Coordinates of C-alpha atoms in Angstrom, one line a residue:
M1 CA 36.5 50.2 8.9
S2 CA 37.0 53.9 8.4
T3 CA 40.5 55.4 8.9
I4 CA 39.0 58.7 9.9
S5 CA 38.7 59.3 13.6
K6 CA 35.2 59.6 15.2
P7 CA 35.7 63.2 16.2
T8 CA 36.7 64.1 12.6
L9 CA 33.6 62.2 11.3
R10 CA 31.4 64.1 13.6
I11 CA 32.8 67.4 12.4
I12 CA 32.4 66.3 8.7
H13 CA 28.8 65.2 9.4
R14 CA 27.9 68.5 11.2
V15 CA 29.5 70.8 8.6
A16 CA 28.3 68.9 5.6
G17 CA 24.7 68.6 7.0
G18 CA 24.6 72.2 8.0
A19 CA 25.9 73.3 4.6
A20 CA 23.3 71.1 2.8
F21 CA 20.5 72.7 4.9
C22 CA 21.9 76.2 4.2
L23 CA 22.1 75.5 0.5
I24 CA 18.6 74.3 0.2
A25 CA 17.4 77.2 2.3
S26 CA 19.3 79.6 0.1
F27 CA 17.7 78.1 -3.0
W28 CA 14.3 78.4 -1.5
L29 CA 14.7 81.9 -0.2
S30 CA 16.4 83.2 -3.3
T31 CA 13.6 81.8 -5.4
I32 CA 10.9 83.4 -3.3
M33 CA 12.7 86.8 -3.3
V34 CA 13.5 86.9 -7.0
E35 CA 9.9 85.8 -7.9
L36 CA 8.5 88.6 -5.7
F37 CA 10.9 91.4 -6.4
G38 CA 13.2 90.4 -9.2
T39 CA 13.4 91.1 -12.9
T40 CA 13.2 88.5 -15.6
D41 CA 17.0 88.6 -16.0
Q42 CA 17.4 88.1 -12.2
I43 CA 15.0 85.1 -12.3
V44 CA 17.1 83.6 -15.1
M45 CA 20.3 84.2 -13.1
V46 CA 18.9 82.6 -9.9
K47 CA 17.5 79.6 -11.7
T48 CA 20.8 79.0 -13.5
A49 CA 22.8 79.5 -10.3
I50 CA 20.6 76.9 -8.5
V51 CA 21.3 74.3 -11.2
W52 CA 25.1 74.9 -11.0
S53 CA 24.9 74.8 -7.2
L54 CA 23.3 71.4 -7.2
L55 CA 26.8 69.9 -7.5
A56 CA 27.8 71.4 -4.2
L57 CA 24.6 70.2 -2.6
V58 CA 25.1 66.7 -3.9
L59 CA 28.6 66.7 -2.4
C60 CA 27.4 68.0 0.9
L61 CA 24.6 65.4 1.1
A62 CA 27.0 62.6 0.1
A63 CA 29.5 63.7 2.8
T64 CA 26.6 63.8 5.4
G65 CA 25.4 60.4 4.4
G66 CA 28.8 58.8 4.3
S67 CA 29.9 60.2 7.6
G68 CA 26.5 59.3 9.2
F69 CA 26.9 55.7 8.1
A70 CA 30.5 55.6 9.4
L71 CA 29.4 57.1 12.7
A72 CA 26.5 54.5 13.0
R73 CA 29.0 51.7 12.4
G74 CA 26.2 49.4 11.2
Q75 CA 24.0 50.0 14.2
I76 CA 20.8 51.2 12.5
A77 CA 18.2 51.5 15.2
G78 CA 16.5 54.2 17.2
L79 CA 17.0 57.8 16.1
V80 CA 19.6 56.6 13.6
A81 CA 17.0 54.5 11.8
V82 CA 14.5 57.4 11.9
K83 CA 17.2 59.8 10.4
L84 CA 18.0 57.2 7.7
R85 CA 14.4 56.9 6.7
R86 CA 14.1 60.7 6.5
M87 CA 17.2 60.9 4.4
K88 CA 15.8 58.3 2.0
L89 CA 12.8 60.6 1.5
V90 CA 15.0 63.6 1.1
A91 CA 17.1 61.8 -1.6
A92 CA 14.0 60.6 -3.4
N93 CA 12.4 64.0 -3.3
G94 CA 15.6 65.6 -4.5
L95 CA 16.3 63.2 -7.4
L96 CA 12.7 62.7 -8.6
V97 CA 11.3 66.2 -8.0
L98 CA 13.8 68.9 -7.2
V99 CA 16.6 68.2 -9.7
P100 CA 14.2 67.8 -12.6
C101 CA 12.3 71.0 -11.6
A102 CA 15.5 73.0 -11.1
I103 CA 16.8 72.0 -14.6
G104 CA 13.4 72.5 -16.2
L105 CA 12.9 75.9 -14.6
A106 CA 16.4 77.0 -15.6
I107 CA 15.7 76.0 -19.2
L108 CA 12.3 77.6 -19.3
A109 CA 13.6 80.8 -17.7
R110 CA 16.5 81.0 -20.2
N111 CA 14.1 80.6 -23.1
G112 CA 11.8 83.3 -21.6
Q113 CA 9.0 80.8 -21.1
M114 CA 7.7 82.0 -17.8
D115 CA 4.2 80.8 -18.4
D116 CA 1.7 78.4 -16.6
V117 CA 4.1 75.5 -16.9
F118 CA 6.9 77.6 -15.3
I119 CA 4.5 78.6 -12.4
I120 CA 3.4 75.0 -11.8
L121 CA 7.0 73.7 -11.7
Q122 CA 8.0 76.6 -9.5
V123 CA 5.2 75.9 -7.0
L124 CA 6.1 72.2 -7.0
E125 CA 9.8 73.0 -6.5
L126 CA 9.0 75.3 -3.6
F127 CA 6.8 72.7 -1.9
A128 CA 9.3 69.9 -2.4
G129 CA 12.1 72.1 -1.2
L130 CA 10.2 73.0 1.9
I131 CA 9.5 69.3 2.6
N132 CA 13.3 68.6 2.4
L133 CA 14.1 71.6 4.7
V134 CA 11.7 70.2 7.3
L135 CA 13.0 66.7 7.0
I136 CA 16.6 67.8 7.3
G137 CA 15.7 70.1 10.1
L138 CA 14.2 67.2 12.0
N139 CA 17.3 65.2 11.4
I140 CA 19.4 68.1 12.8
R141 CA 17.2 68.2 15.9
D142 CA 17.5 64.4 16.4
G143 CA 21.3 64.6 15.8
L144 CA 21.5 67.1 18.6
R145 CA 19.4 64.9 20.8
M146 CA 21.7 62.0 20.1
R147 CA 24.7 64.1 21.1
R148 CA 23.4 65.0 24.5
P149 CA 24.5 62.8 27.4
V150 CA 22.0 60.3 28.6
R151 CA 20.6 61.3 32.0
T152 CA 20.4 58.6 34.6
S153 CA 18.0 59.0 37.4
V154 CA 19.1 58.1 40.8
A155 CA 16.5 56.6 43.1
V156 CA 16.7 57.9 46.7

């Protein structure tokens, strides 16, 4: 049993989940902006910063997952089960697609190899990142739904 109180766990869950969403959104938006309007040096800088920022993202996602499990207290059903399934997809997408793409893009950018391989990896990373943003956004929506008090209808 967790020694952290339920209100504290809720705060951790909200802050870490929100921070993870914001980090992913910032990766996505900074990539789009630098690709459209940036110089080669700026692209290298953004790609390198994203790789280093992955540590913060992993910590936020771990805190979100850990606090979510603690809040669920083993009761994995309903919206909690839906959120858990989505987070498994987010984790798989992150580990199998996004992290390798981010590292590969940073290496290619640093080496000045912004060729067809770079473009393909960039499109794949943007698509996978958008998928994670949508999935985490749905989890935020469902988390807000779970927080609302249940309405009871009174028959007259």
